[in-house]
PDB file of C-alpha atoms in Angstrom:
ATOM      1  CA  UNK A   1       1.425  -1.332  26.938  1.00 52.00           C
ATOM      2  CA  UNK A   2       1.024   0.056  23.418  1.00 63.00           C
ATOM      3  CA  UNK A   3       4.176   2.160  23.826  1.00 62.00           C
ATOM      4  CA  UNK A   4       6.152  -0.844  25.041  1.00 58.00           C
ATOM      5  CA  UNK A   5       4.866  -3.010  22.188  1.00 60.00           C
ATOM      6  CA  UNK A   6       5.690  -0.325  19.633  1.00 59.00           C
ATOM      7  CA  UNK A   7       9.206   0.103  21.034  1.00 58.00           C
ATOM      8  CA  UNK A   8       9.731  -3.669  20.999  1.00 56.00           C
ATOM      9  CA  UNK A   9       8.542  -3.906  17.404  1.00 55.00           C
ATOM     10  CA  UNK A  10      10.868  -1.126  16.230  1.00 57.00           C
ATOM     11  CA  UNK A  11      13.770  -2.683  18.118  1.00 61.00           C
ATOM     12  CA  UNK A  12      13.154  -5.960  16.331  1.00 57.00           C
ATOM     13  CA  UNK A  13      13.136  -4.184  12.973  1.00 56.00           C
ATOM     14  CA  UNK A  14      16.410  -2.449  13.853  1.00 55.00           C
ATOM     15  CA  UNK A  15      18.008  -5.776  14.716  1.00 53.00           C
ATOM     16  CA  UNK A  16      16.939  -7.203  11.363  1.00 56.00           C
ATOM     17  CA  UNK A  17      18.183  -4.084   9.616  1.00 53.00           C
ATOM     18  CA  UNK A  18      21.544  -4.328  11.383  1.00 52.00           C
ATOM     19  CA  UNK A  19      22.121  -7.699   9.760  1.00 54.00           C
ATOM     20  CA  UNK A  20      20.507  -7.086   6.378  1.00 59.00           C
ATOM     21  CA  UNK A  21      20.972  -3.316   6.021  1.00 64.00           C
ATOM     22  CA  UNK A  22      18.546  -0.515   5.069  1.00 78.00           C
ATOM     23  CA  UNK A  23      17.248  -0.160   8.642  1.00 86.00           C
ATOM     24  CA  UNK A  24      15.362   3.103   8.071  1.00 90.00           C
ATOM     25  CA  UNK A  25      13.589   1.762   5.000  1.00 90.00           C
ATOM     26  CA  UNK A  26      12.555  -1.343   6.906  1.00 89.00           C
ATOM     27  CA  UNK A  27      11.252   0.847   9.748  1.00 90.00           C
ATOM     28  CA  UNK A  28       9.189   2.826   7.229  1.00 92.00           C
ATOM     29  CA  UNK A  29       7.670  -0.372   5.836  1.00 92.00           C
ATOM     30  CA  UNK A  30       6.908  -1.581   9.362  1.00 91.00           C
ATOM     31  CA  UNK A  31       5.192   1.704  10.285  1.00 92.00           C
ATOM     32  CA  UNK A  32       3.085   1.657   7.119  1.00 93.00           C
ATOM     33  CA  UNK A  33       1.975  -1.862   7.976  1.00 93.00           C
ATOM     34  CA  UNK A  34       1.005  -0.712  11.472  1.00 92.00           C
ATOM     35  CA  UNK A  35      -0.788   2.360  10.065  1.00 93.00           C
ATOM     36  CA  UNK A  36      -2.907   0.177   7.806  1.00 94.00           C
ATOM     37  CA  UNK A  37      -3.810  -2.076  10.740  1.00 93.00           C
ATOM     38  CA  UNK A  38      -4.734   0.978  12.837  1.00 93.00           C
ATOM     39  CA  UNK A  39      -7.027   2.412  10.165  1.00 94.00           C
ATOM     40  CA  UNK A  40      -8.670  -0.986   9.687  1.00 94.00           C
ATOM     41  CA  UNK A  41      -9.158  -1.292  13.448  1.00 94.00           C
ATOM     42  CA  UNK A  42     -10.754   2.160  13.503  1.00 93.00           C
ATOM     43  CA  UNK A  43     -13.447   1.010  11.073  1.00 93.00           C
ATOM     44  CA  UNK A  44     -14.006  -2.244  12.954  1.00 94.00           C
ATOM     45  CA  UNK A  45     -14.252  -0.459  16.323  1.00 94.00           C
ATOM     46  CA  UNK A  46     -16.732   2.076  14.925  1.00 93.00           C
ATOM     47  CA  UNK A  47     -18.948  -0.712  13.599  1.00 94.00           C
ATOM     48  CA  UNK A  48     -18.598  -2.760  16.780  1.00 94.00           C
ATOM     49  CA  UNK A  49     -19.564   0.167  19.028  1.00 94.00           C
ATOM     50  CA  UNK A  50     -22.614   0.895  16.851  1.00 94.00           C
ATOM     51  CA  UNK A  51     -23.670  -2.740  17.094  1.00 94.00           C
ATOM     52  CA  UNK A  52     -23.266  -2.665  20.875  1.00 94.00           C
ATOM     53  CA  UNK A  53     -25.379   0.494  21.022  1.00 93.00           C
ATOM     54  CA  UNK A  54     -28.108  -1.208  18.996  1.00 92.00           C
ATOM     55  CA  UNK A  55     -27.999  -4.311  21.200  1.00 92.00           C
ATOM     56  CA  UNK A  56     -28.309  -2.198  24.333  1.00 93.00           C
ATOM     57  CA  UNK A  57     -31.224  -0.102  23.060  1.00 90.00           C
ATOM     58  CA  UNK A  58     -32.983  -3.305  21.974  1.00 89.00           C
ATOM     59  CA  UNK A  59     -32.848  -4.697  25.501  1.00 89.00           C
ATOM     60  CA  UNK A  60     -34.121  -1.377  26.875  1.00 82.00           C
ATOM     61  CA  UNK A  61     -37.340  -1.681  24.885  1.00 77.00           C
ATOM     62  CA  UNK A  62     -37.247   1.951  23.730  1.00 80.00           C
ATOM     63  CA  UNK A  63     -38.413   2.005  20.095  1.00 83.00           C
ATOM     64  CA  UNK A  64     -37.119   5.539  19.434  1.00 85.00           C
ATOM     65  CA  UNK A  65     -33.604   4.757  20.679  1.00 89.00           C
ATOM     66  CA  UNK A  66     -33.613   1.460  18.832  1.00 89.00           C
ATOM     67  CA  UNK A  67     -34.589   3.074  15.535  1.00 89.00           C
ATOM     68  CA  UNK A  68     -31.993   5.841  15.832  1.00 92.00           C
ATOM     69  CA  UNK A  69     -29.335   3.278  16.738  1.00 93.00           C
ATOM     70  CA  UNK A  70     -30.291   1.195  13.721  1.00 92.00           C
ATOM     71  CA  UNK A  71     -29.816   4.121  11.321  1.00 93.00           C
ATOM     72  CA  UNK A  72     -26.554   5.019  13.078  1.00 93.00           C
ATOM     73  CA  UNK A  73     -25.403   1.460  12.383  1.00 93.00           C
ATOM     74  CA  UNK A  74     -25.970   1.980   8.658  1.00 93.00           C
ATOM     75  CA  UNK A  75     -23.633   4.961   8.764  1.00 94.00           C
ATOM     76  CA  UNK A  76     -21.045   2.870  10.612  1.00 94.00           C
ATOM     77  CA  UNK A  77     -21.114   0.255   7.854  1.00 93.00           C
ATOM     78  CA  UNK A  78     -20.353   2.984   5.312  1.00 92.00           C
ATOM     79  CA  UNK A  79     -17.583   4.291   7.565  1.00 93.00           C
ATOM     80  CA  UNK A  80     -15.931   0.868   7.705  1.00 92.00           C
ATOM     81  CA  UNK A  81     -16.116   0.570   3.917  1.00 92.00           C
ATOM     82  CA  UNK A  82     -14.378   3.925   3.554  1.00 92.00           C
ATOM     83  CA  UNK A  83     -11.589   2.935   5.958  1.00 93.00           C
ATOM     84  CA  UNK A  84     -11.133  -0.205   3.851  1.00 92.00           C
ATOM     85  CA  UNK A  85     -10.528   2.019   0.804  1.00 92.00           C
ATOM     86  CA  UNK A  86      -7.817   3.904   2.724  1.00 93.00           C
ATOM     87  CA  UNK A  87      -6.275   0.570   3.742  1.00 94.00           C
ATOM     88  CA  UNK A  88      -6.090  -0.475   0.094  1.00 93.00           C
ATOM     89  CA  UNK A  89      -4.092   2.662  -0.720  1.00 93.00           C
ATOM     90  CA  UNK A  90      -1.765   2.126   2.243  1.00 93.00           C
ATOM     91  CA  UNK A  91      -1.208  -1.478   1.155  1.00 93.00           C
ATOM     92  CA  UNK A  92      -0.185  -0.366  -2.333  1.00 93.00           C
ATOM     93  CA  UNK A  93       2.126   2.283  -0.877  1.00 93.00           C
ATOM     94  CA  UNK A  94       3.805  -0.295   1.365  1.00 93.00           C
ATOM     95  CA  UNK A  95       4.241  -2.734  -1.517  1.00 92.00           C
ATOM     96  CA  UNK A  96       6.030   0.006  -3.444  1.00 92.00           C
ATOM     97  CA  UNK A  97       8.555   0.537  -0.645  1.00 92.00           C
ATOM     98  CA  UNK A  98       8.980  -3.225  -0.353  1.00 92.00           C
ATOM     99  CA  UNK A  99       9.862  -3.261  -4.059  1.00 91.00           C
ATOM    100  CA  UNK A 100      12.470  -0.580  -3.407  1.00 91.00           C
ATOM    101  CA  UNK A 101      13.904  -2.719  -0.596  1.00 91.00           C
ATOM    102  CA  UNK A 102      14.094  -5.704  -2.946  1.00 91.00           C
ATOM    103  CA  UNK A 103      15.921  -3.539  -5.502  1.00 91.00           C
ATOM    104  CA  UNK A 104      18.359  -2.292  -2.855  1.00 90.00           C
ATOM    105  CA  UNK A 105      19.085  -5.878  -1.810  1.00 89.00           C
ATOM    106  CA  UNK A 106      19.587  -6.904  -5.433  1.00 91.00           C
ATOM    107  CA  UNK A 107      22.073  -4.073  -5.983  1.00 92.00           C
ATOM    108  CA  UNK A 108      23.973  -5.049  -2.824  1.00 89.00           C
ATOM    109  CA  UNK A 109      24.240  -8.613  -4.134  1.00 91.00           C
ATOM    110  CA  UNK A 110      25.303  -7.251  -7.525  1.00 91.00           C
ATOM    111  CA  UNK A 111      28.080  -5.250  -5.852  1.00 91.00           C
ATOM    112  CA  UNK A 112      29.265  -8.424  -4.121  1.00 91.00           C
ATOM    113  CA  UNK A 113      29.323 -10.145  -7.510  1.00 91.00           C
ATOM    114  CA  UNK A 114      31.523  -7.340  -8.869  1.00 91.00           C
ATOM    115  CA  UNK A 115      33.839  -7.656  -5.874  1.00 91.00           C
ATOM    116  CA  UNK A 116      34.183 -11.383  -6.506  1.00 91.00           C
ATOM    117  CA  UNK A 117      34.859 -10.808 -10.210  1.00 90.00           C
ATOM    118  CA  UNK A 118      37.496  -8.163  -9.430  1.00 89.00           C
ATOM    119  CA  UNK A 119      39.214 -10.506  -6.977  1.00 90.00           C
ATOM    120  CA  UNK A 120      39.258 -13.232  -9.623  1.00 88.00           C
ATOM    121  CA  UNK A 121      40.704 -10.815 -12.214  1.00 87.00           C
ATOM    122  CA  UNK A 122      43.404  -9.681  -9.753  1.00 88.00           C
ATOM    123  CA  UNK A 123      44.409 -13.291  -9.074  1.00 86.00           C
ATOM    124  CA  UNK A 124      44.636 -14.051 -12.806  1.00 85.00           C
ATOM    125  CA  UNK A 125      46.742 -10.950 -13.322  1.00 84.00           C
ATOM    126  CA  UNK A 126      49.093 -11.995 -10.526  1.00 84.00           C
ATOM    127  CA  UNK A 127      49.436 -15.484 -12.024  1.00 79.00           C
ATOM    128  CA  UNK A 128      50.091 -13.953 -15.453  1.00 77.00           C
ATOM    129  CA  UNK A 129      52.935 -11.834 -14.040  1.00 78.00           C
ATOM    130  CA  UNK A 130      54.535 -14.899 -12.509  1.00 75.00           C
ATOM    131  CA  UNK A 131      54.406 -16.728 -15.850  1.00 71.00           C
ATOM    132  CA  UNK A 132      55.968 -13.749 -17.612  1.00 66.00           C
ATOM    133  CA  UNK A 133      58.917 -13.745 -15.205  1.00 60.00           C
ATOM    134  CA  UNK A 134      59.713 -17.329 -16.187  1.00 57.00           C
ATOM    135  CA  UNK A 135      60.414 -16.124 -19.722  1.00 55.00           C
ATOM    136  CA  UNK A 136      57.313 -17.371 -21.521  1.00 56.00           C
ATOM    137  CA  UNK A 137      56.859 -15.405 -24.752  1.00 58.00           C
ATOM    138  CA  UNK A 138      53.158 -16.089 -25.352  1.00 60.00           C
ATOM    139  CA  UNK A 139      51.327 -16.394 -22.120  1.00 65.00           C
ATOM    140  CA  UNK A 140      47.740 -17.785 -22.421  1.00 68.00           C
ATOM    141  CA  UNK A 141      46.968 -16.287 -19.027  1.00 71.00           C
ATOM    142  CA  UNK A 142      47.088 -12.762 -20.502  1.00 75.00           C
ATOM    143  CA  UNK A 143      43.985 -13.483 -22.576  1.00 79.00           C
ATOM    144  CA  UNK A 144      42.144 -14.688 -19.492  1.00 82.00           C
ATOM    145  CA  UNK A 145      43.178 -11.538 -17.645  1.00 82.00           C
ATOM    146  CA  UNK A 146      41.780  -9.319 -20.423  1.00 86.00           C
ATOM    147  CA  UNK A 147      38.535 -11.295 -20.438  1.00 87.00           C
ATOM    148  CA  UNK A 148      38.203 -11.066 -16.656  1.00 86.00           C
ATOM    149  CA  UNK A 149      38.934  -7.330 -16.659  1.00 87.00           C
ATOM    150  CA  UNK A 150      36.432  -6.780 -19.491  1.00 90.00           C
ATOM    151  CA  UNK A 151      33.833  -8.727 -17.547  1.00 89.00           C
ATOM    152  CA  UNK A 152      34.452  -6.525 -14.503  1.00 90.00           C
ATOM    153  CA  UNK A 153      34.075  -3.380 -16.604  1.00 91.00           C
ATOM    154  CA  UNK A 154      30.781  -4.640 -18.046  1.00 92.00           C
ATOM    155  CA  UNK A 155      29.517  -5.378 -14.546  1.00 91.00           C
ATOM    156  CA  UNK A 156      30.458  -1.872 -13.370  1.00 92.00           C
ATOM    157  CA  UNK A 157      28.623  -0.276 -16.298  1.00 93.00           C
ATOM    158  CA  UNK A 158      25.607  -2.473 -15.591  1.00 92.00           C
ATOM    159  CA  UNK A 159      25.721  -1.413 -11.947  1.00 92.00           C
ATOM    160  CA  UNK A 160      25.654   2.266 -12.915  1.00 92.00           C
ATOM    161  CA  UNK A 161      22.560   1.679 -15.038  1.00 93.00           C
ATOM    162  CA  UNK A 162      20.826  -0.220 -12.252  1.00 91.00           C
ATOM    163  CA  UNK A 163      21.603   2.506  -9.713  1.00 92.00           C
ATOM    164  CA  UNK A 164      20.143   5.148 -12.043  1.00 93.00           C
ATOM    165  CA  UNK A 165      17.003   3.046 -12.524  1.00 92.00           C
ATOM    166  CA  UNK A 166      16.736   2.552  -8.776  1.00 90.00           C
ATOM    167  CA  UNK A 167      16.969   6.296  -8.087  1.00 92.00           C
ATOM    168  CA  UNK A 168      14.325   7.020 -10.708  1.00 92.00           C
ATOM    169  CA  UNK A 169      12.136   4.350  -9.156  1.00 91.00           C
ATOM    170  CA  UNK A 170      12.556   5.862  -5.675  1.00 91.00           C
ATOM    171  CA  UNK A 171      11.656   9.380  -6.811  1.00 93.00           C
ATOM    172  CA  UNK A 172       8.670   8.149  -8.790  1.00 93.00           C
ATOM    173  CA  UNK A 173       7.304   6.008  -5.971  1.00 93.00           C
ATOM    174  CA  UNK A 174       7.764   8.610  -3.220  1.00 92.00           C
ATOM    175  CA  UNK A 175       5.975  11.182  -5.372  1.00 93.00           C
ATOM    176  CA  UNK A 176       3.126   8.855  -6.334  1.00 92.00           C
ATOM    177  CA  UNK A 177       2.745   7.435  -2.830  1.00 91.00           C
ATOM    178  CA  UNK A 178       2.445  10.865  -1.228  1.00 92.00           C
ATOM    179  CA  UNK A 179      -0.099  11.915  -3.856  1.00 92.00           C
ATOM    180  CA  UNK A 180      -2.068   8.687  -3.388  1.00 91.00           C
ATOM    181  CA  UNK A 181      -2.122   9.077   0.380  1.00 92.00           C
ATOM    182  CA  UNK A 182      -3.118  12.715   0.074  1.00 92.00           C
ATOM    183  CA  UNK A 183      -5.977  11.928  -2.291  1.00 90.00           C
ATOM    184  CA  UNK A 184      -7.138   9.014  -0.138  1.00 92.00           C
ATOM    185  CA  UNK A 185      -7.128  11.251   2.958  1.00 92.00           C
ATOM    186  CA  UNK A 186      -8.975  14.000   1.091  1.00 92.00           C
ATOM    187  CA  UNK A 187     -11.771  11.749  -0.163  1.00 92.00           C
ATOM    188  CA  UNK A 188     -12.009  10.094   3.271  1.00 93.00           C
ATOM    189  CA  UNK A 189     -12.352  13.525   4.912  1.00 94.00           C
ATOM    190  CA  UNK A 190     -15.098  14.555   2.482  1.00 94.00           C
ATOM    191  CA  UNK A 191     -16.953  11.308   3.091  1.00 94.00           C
ATOM    192  CA  UNK A 192     -16.519  11.709   6.833  1.00 94.00           C
ATOM    193  CA  UNK A 193     -18.097  15.175   6.703  1.00 95.00           C
ATOM    194  CA  UNK A 194     -21.157  13.735   4.938  1.00 94.00           C
ATOM    195  CA  UNK A 195     -21.458  10.881   7.450  1.00 95.00           C
ATOM    196  CA  UNK A 196     -20.932  13.211  10.428  1.00 94.00           C
ATOM    197  CA  UNK A 197     -23.641  15.613   9.267  1.00 95.00           C
ATOM    198  CA  UNK A 198     -26.006  12.692   8.720  1.00 94.00           C
ATOM    199  CA  UNK A 199     -25.245  11.318  12.183  1.00 94.00           C
ATOM    200  CA  UNK A 200     -25.998  14.695  13.779  1.00 94.00           C
ATOM    201  CA  UNK A 201     -29.282  15.031  11.874  1.00 93.00           C
ATOM    202  CA  UNK A 202     -30.340  11.522  12.925  1.00 93.00           C
ATOM    203  CA  UNK A 203     -29.535  12.232  16.577  1.00 92.00           C
ATOM    204  CA  UNK A 204     -31.480  15.509  16.444  1.00 90.00           C
ATOM    205  CA  UNK A 205     -34.694  13.611  15.653  1.00 89.00           C
ATOM    206  CA  UNK A 206     -34.733  12.576  19.307  1.00 87.00           C
ATOM    207  CA  UNK A 207     -36.483  15.218  21.470  1.00 82.00           C
ATOM    208  CA  UNK A 208     -34.250  17.619  23.346  1.00 77.00           C
ATOM    209  CA  UNK A 209     -36.791  18.874  25.881  1.00 72.00           C
ATOM    210  CA  UNK A 210     -38.504  15.883  27.453  1.00 69.00           C
ATOM    211  CA  UNK A 211     -41.614  16.299  29.572  1.00 65.00           C
ATOM    212  CA  UNK A 212     -42.309  14.299  32.704  1.00 60.00           C
ATOM    213  CA  UNK A 213     -44.924  12.164  30.953  1.00 64.00           C
ATOM    214  CA  UNK A 214     -42.587   9.796  29.112  1.00 61.00           C
ATOM    215  CA  UNK A 215     -45.441   7.419  28.261  1.00 62.00           C
ATOM    216  CA  UNK A 216     -47.120  10.153  26.233  1.00 61.00           C
ATOM    217  CA  UNK A 217     -43.929  10.829  24.279  1.00 65.00           C
ATOM    218  CA  UNK A 218     -44.179   9.814  20.607  1.00 69.00           C
ATOM    219  CA  UNK A 219     -41.335   9.477  18.120  1.00 73.00           C
ATOM    220  CA  UNK A 220     -41.939  10.381  14.499  1.00 75.00           C
ATOM    221  CA  UNK A 221     -38.402  10.793  13.244  1.00 79.00           C
ATOM    222  CA  UNK A 222     -38.161   7.468  11.407  1.00 83.00           C
ATOM    223  CA  UNK A 223     -39.062   8.940   8.030  1.00 87.00           C
ATOM    224  CA  UNK A 224     -36.663  11.833   8.608  1.00 90.00           C
ATOM    225  CA  UNK A 225     -33.820   9.410   9.413  1.00 91.00           C
ATOM    226  CA  UNK A 226     -34.553   7.390   6.288  1.00 91.00           C
ATOM    227  CA  UNK A 227     -34.480  10.578   4.239  1.00 92.00           C
ATOM    228  CA  UNK A 228     -31.182  11.601   5.861  1.00 93.00           C
ATOM    229  CA  UNK A 229     -29.614   8.233   4.990  1.00 93.00           C
ATOM    230  CA  UNK A 230     -30.849   8.434   1.395  1.00 93.00           C
ATOM    231  CA  UNK A 231     -29.572  11.997   1.074  1.00 93.00           C
ATOM    232  CA  UNK A 232     -26.163  10.945   2.440  1.00 93.00           C
ATOM    233  CA  UNK A 233     -25.979   8.093  -0.077  1.00 92.00           C
ATOM    234  CA  UNK A 234     -26.831  10.523  -2.898  1.00 93.00           C
ATOM    235  CA  UNK A 235     -24.090  12.901  -1.778  1.00 93.00           C
ATOM    236  CA  UNK A 236     -21.585  10.063  -1.538  1.00 92.00           C
ATOM    237  CA  UNK A 237     -22.508   8.862  -5.024  1.00 91.00           C
ATOM    238  CA  UNK A 238     -22.101  12.378  -6.435  1.00 91.00           C
ATOM    239  CA  UNK A 239     -18.757  12.689  -4.652  1.00 90.00           C
ATOM    240  CA  UNK A 240     -17.597   9.389  -6.150  1.00 88.00           C
ATOM    241  CA  UNK A 241     -18.491  10.649  -9.630  1.00 89.00           C
ATOM    242  CA  UNK A 242     -16.592  13.908  -9.037  1.00 86.00           C
ATOM    243  CA  UNK A 243     -13.510  12.046  -7.815  1.00 83.00           C
ATOM    244  CA  UNK A 244     -13.609   9.687 -10.803  1.00 83.00           C
ATOM    245  CA  UNK A 245     -13.839  12.608 -13.230  1.00 84.00           C
ATOM    246  CA  UNK A 246     -11.033  14.415 -11.381  1.00 78.00           C
ATOM    247  CA  UNK A 247      -8.889  11.285 -11.629  1.00 74.00           C
ATOM    248  CA  UNK A 248      -9.517  11.028 -15.371  1.00 74.00           C
ATOM    249  CA  UNK A 249      -8.786  14.724 -15.891  1.00 73.00           C
ATOM    250  CA  UNK A 250      -5.715  14.623 -13.655  1.00 64.00           C
ATOM    251  CA  UNK A 251      -6.848  17.461 -11.408  1.00 56.00           C
ATOM    252  CA  UNK A 252      -9.629  18.754  -9.216  1.00 52.00           C
ATOM    253  CA  UNK A 253     -13.141  18.620 -10.570  1.00 50.00           C
ATOM    254  CA  UNK A 254     -15.370  21.623  -9.950  1.00 49.00           C
ATOM    255  CA  UNK A 255     -19.055  20.810 -10.540  1.00 52.00           C
ATOM    256  CA  UNK A 256     -20.862  23.271 -12.843  1.00 52.00           C
ATOM    257  CA  UNK A 257     -23.119  25.838 -11.165  1.00 52.00           C
ATOM    258  CA  UNK A 258     -26.839  25.030 -11.084  1.00 52.00           C
ATOM    259  CA  UNK A 259     -28.804  26.261 -14.066  1.00 53.00           C
ATOM    260  CA  UNK A 260     -30.752  29.469 -13.580  1.00 53.00           C
ATOM    261  CA  UNK A 261     -34.013  29.295 -15.564  1.00 50.00           C
ATOM    262  CA  UNK A 262     -34.182  33.114 -15.665  1.00 52.00           C
ATOM    263  CA  UNK A 263     -30.907  33.406 -17.576  1.00 52.00           C
ATOM    264  CA  UNK A 264     -30.808  33.214 -21.389  1.00 50.00           C
ATOM    265  CA  UNK A 265     -29.001  30.244 -22.971  1.00 51.00           C
ATOM    266  CA  UNK A 266     -25.265  30.449 -23.614  1.00 51.00           C
ATOM    267  CA  UNK A 267     -24.191  31.600 -27.046  1.00 47.00           C
ATOM    268  CA  UNK A 268     -22.646  28.220 -27.939  1.00 49.00           C
ATOM    269  CA  UNK A 269     -25.898  26.484 -26.924  1.00 51.00           C
ATOM    270  CA  UNK A 270     -28.129  28.966 -28.733  1.00 48.00           C
ATOM    271  CA  UNK A 271     -30.334  27.800 -31.589  1.00 50.00           C
ATOM    272  CA  UNK A 272     -30.039  30.578 -34.158  1.00 49.00           C
ATOM    273  CA  UNK A 273     -33.488  29.743 -35.516  1.00 51.00           C
ATOM    274  CA  UNK A 274     -34.947  30.848 -32.158  1.00 47.00           C
ATOM    275  CA  UNK A 275     -33.820  34.467 -32.672  1.00 45.00           C
ATOM    276  CA  UNK A 276     -36.319  36.761 -34.363  1.00 47.00           C
ATOM    277  CA  UNK A 277     -35.542  39.751 -36.564  1.00 44.00           C
ATOM    278  CA  UNK A 278     -35.965  42.206 -33.688  1.00 46.00           C
ATOM    279  CA  UNK A 279     -33.292  40.418 -31.639  1.00 46.00           C
ATOM    280  CA  UNK A 280     -35.611  38.726 -29.145  1.00 47.00           C
ATOM    281  CA  UNK A 281     -35.096  35.107 -28.169  1.00 45.00           C
ATOM    282  CA  UNK A 282     -38.048  32.772 -28.502  1.00 49.00           C
ATOM    283  CA  UNK A 283     -39.176  31.640 -25.049  1.00 49.00           C
ATOM    284  CA  UNK A 284     -37.700  34.697 -23.249  1.00 46.00           C
ATOM    285  CA  UNK A 285     -39.159  38.144 -22.628  1.00 47.00           C
ATOM    286  CA  UNK A 286     -36.935  41.221 -22.126  1.00 46.00           C
ATOM    287  CA  UNK A 287     -37.407  42.827 -18.707  1.00 45.00           C
ATOM    288  CA  UNK A 288     -36.359  46.390 -17.892  1.00 44.00           C
ATOM    289  CA  UNK A 289     -34.857  46.953 -14.452  1.00 45.00           C
ATOM    290  CA  UNK A 290     -34.788  50.695 -13.706  1.00 47.00           C
ATOM    291  CA  UNK A 291     -32.293  52.231 -11.335  1.00 46.00           C
ATOM    292  CA  UNK A 292     -33.410  52.790  -7.737  1.00 47.00           C
ATOM    293  CA  UNK A 293     -33.379  56.568  -8.345  1.00 48.00           C
ATOM    294  CA  UNK A 294     -35.781  56.397 -11.289  1.00 47.00           C
ATOM    295  CA  UNK A 295     -39.310  57.662 -10.559  1.00 48.00           C
ATOM    296  CA  UNK A 296     -42.011  54.969 -10.388  1.00 47.00           C
ATOM    297  CA  UNK A 297     -43.994  54.436 -13.566  1.00 45.00           C
ATOM    298  CA  UNK A 298     -41.270  56.044 -15.656  1.00 42.00           C
ATOM    299  CA  UNK A 299     -40.484  52.910 -17.701  1.00 38.00           C
ATOM    300  CA  UNK A 300     -40.905  54.674 -21.053  1.00 38.00           C
ATOM    301  CA  UNK A 301     -37.624  56.473 -20.452  1.00 36.00           C
ATOM    302  CA  UNK A 302     -34.506  54.344 -20.377  1.00 37.00           C
ATOM    303  CA  UNK A 303     -32.204  55.628 -17.585  1.00 40.00           C
ATOM    304  CA  UNK A 304     -28.462  55.231 -17.987  1.00 42.00           C
ATOM    305  CA  UNK A 305     -28.249  53.002 -14.918  1.00 42.00           C
ATOM    306  CA  UNK A 306     -31.033  50.681 -16.053  1.00 40.00           C
ATOM    307  CA  UNK A 307     -30.331  47.158 -17.217  1.00 41.00           C
ATOM    308  CA  UNK A 308     -32.169  44.762 -19.456  1.00 39.00           C
ATOM    309  CA  UNK A 309     -32.524  41.131 -18.468  1.00 41.00           C
ATOM    310  CA  UNK A 310     -34.398  38.139 -19.799  1.00 40.00           C
ATOM    311  CA  UNK A 311     -37.275  36.299 -18.219  1.00 43.00           C
ATOM    312  CA  UNK A 312     -38.495  32.914 -19.399  1.00 46.00           C
ATOM    313  CA  UNK A 313     -41.938  33.241 -20.958  1.00 45.00           C
ATOM    314  CA  UNK A 314     -44.781  31.150 -19.617  1.00 48.00           C
ATOM    315  CA  UNK A 315     -45.090  28.022 -21.740  1.00 47.00           C
TER     316      UNK A 315
END
């Protein structure tokens, strides 16, 4: 049924394109519209199935299943929100191609206007030739012919400019639309990984090996599920910050590595007043790491393979 409906829809678009032109572009716009509807339906179906699962577990009277289903529903709400973000990008992409279609239609109408102007100029020129044959010395029609031909030339030059602008517009939009779709898919995939891991962790709070005494079975995974949801929200918030910074910088954002308290401060962050005359840094103690081949207790001798590190002093 879906195949038949899709074929019927594309056939209708082709019929419209046969009369108005630009069939392939209209098919592209139609497919983008369908893609947006499909992504939106994916989010709605995910949320609907989670709600049905919760309703079923509620009627079963199993508190553990009901609680897990409830937390799974929270993840489904986030999933639907993320599909809505993808739909927003697809909508903007489609609007861009619709603008290109409007420009193409405008240029076609402009070409028809030039054709009409050229036909008018040709008719005036023919009338001017007839008047000249009758022996008229100063023919007023010649001035009208020059004006009509000049108007046609201006229209042709204007058409060239509009075609150049249209081509620039097409290149710019195709580039930006592909980048936008790629970025939207990338952030959606990253979010989906976070939600998928959270869903697995929530499901794993249910016991795998169940004894025969079901009435003695207790469920204590509620706090774990709440922690999993909070952790997922924290990761999603951090991801949103990274994507915003990457967007502002115009590239990919790589978060800085976690600080190691055993490493000395960077030179640019170093307070010169914290360095003593013997070269030690206030708050850090030099530590000698001998080579594995050095004999134990032989720290007075500095082997060639030994290294000196810094250890934060106890405050």
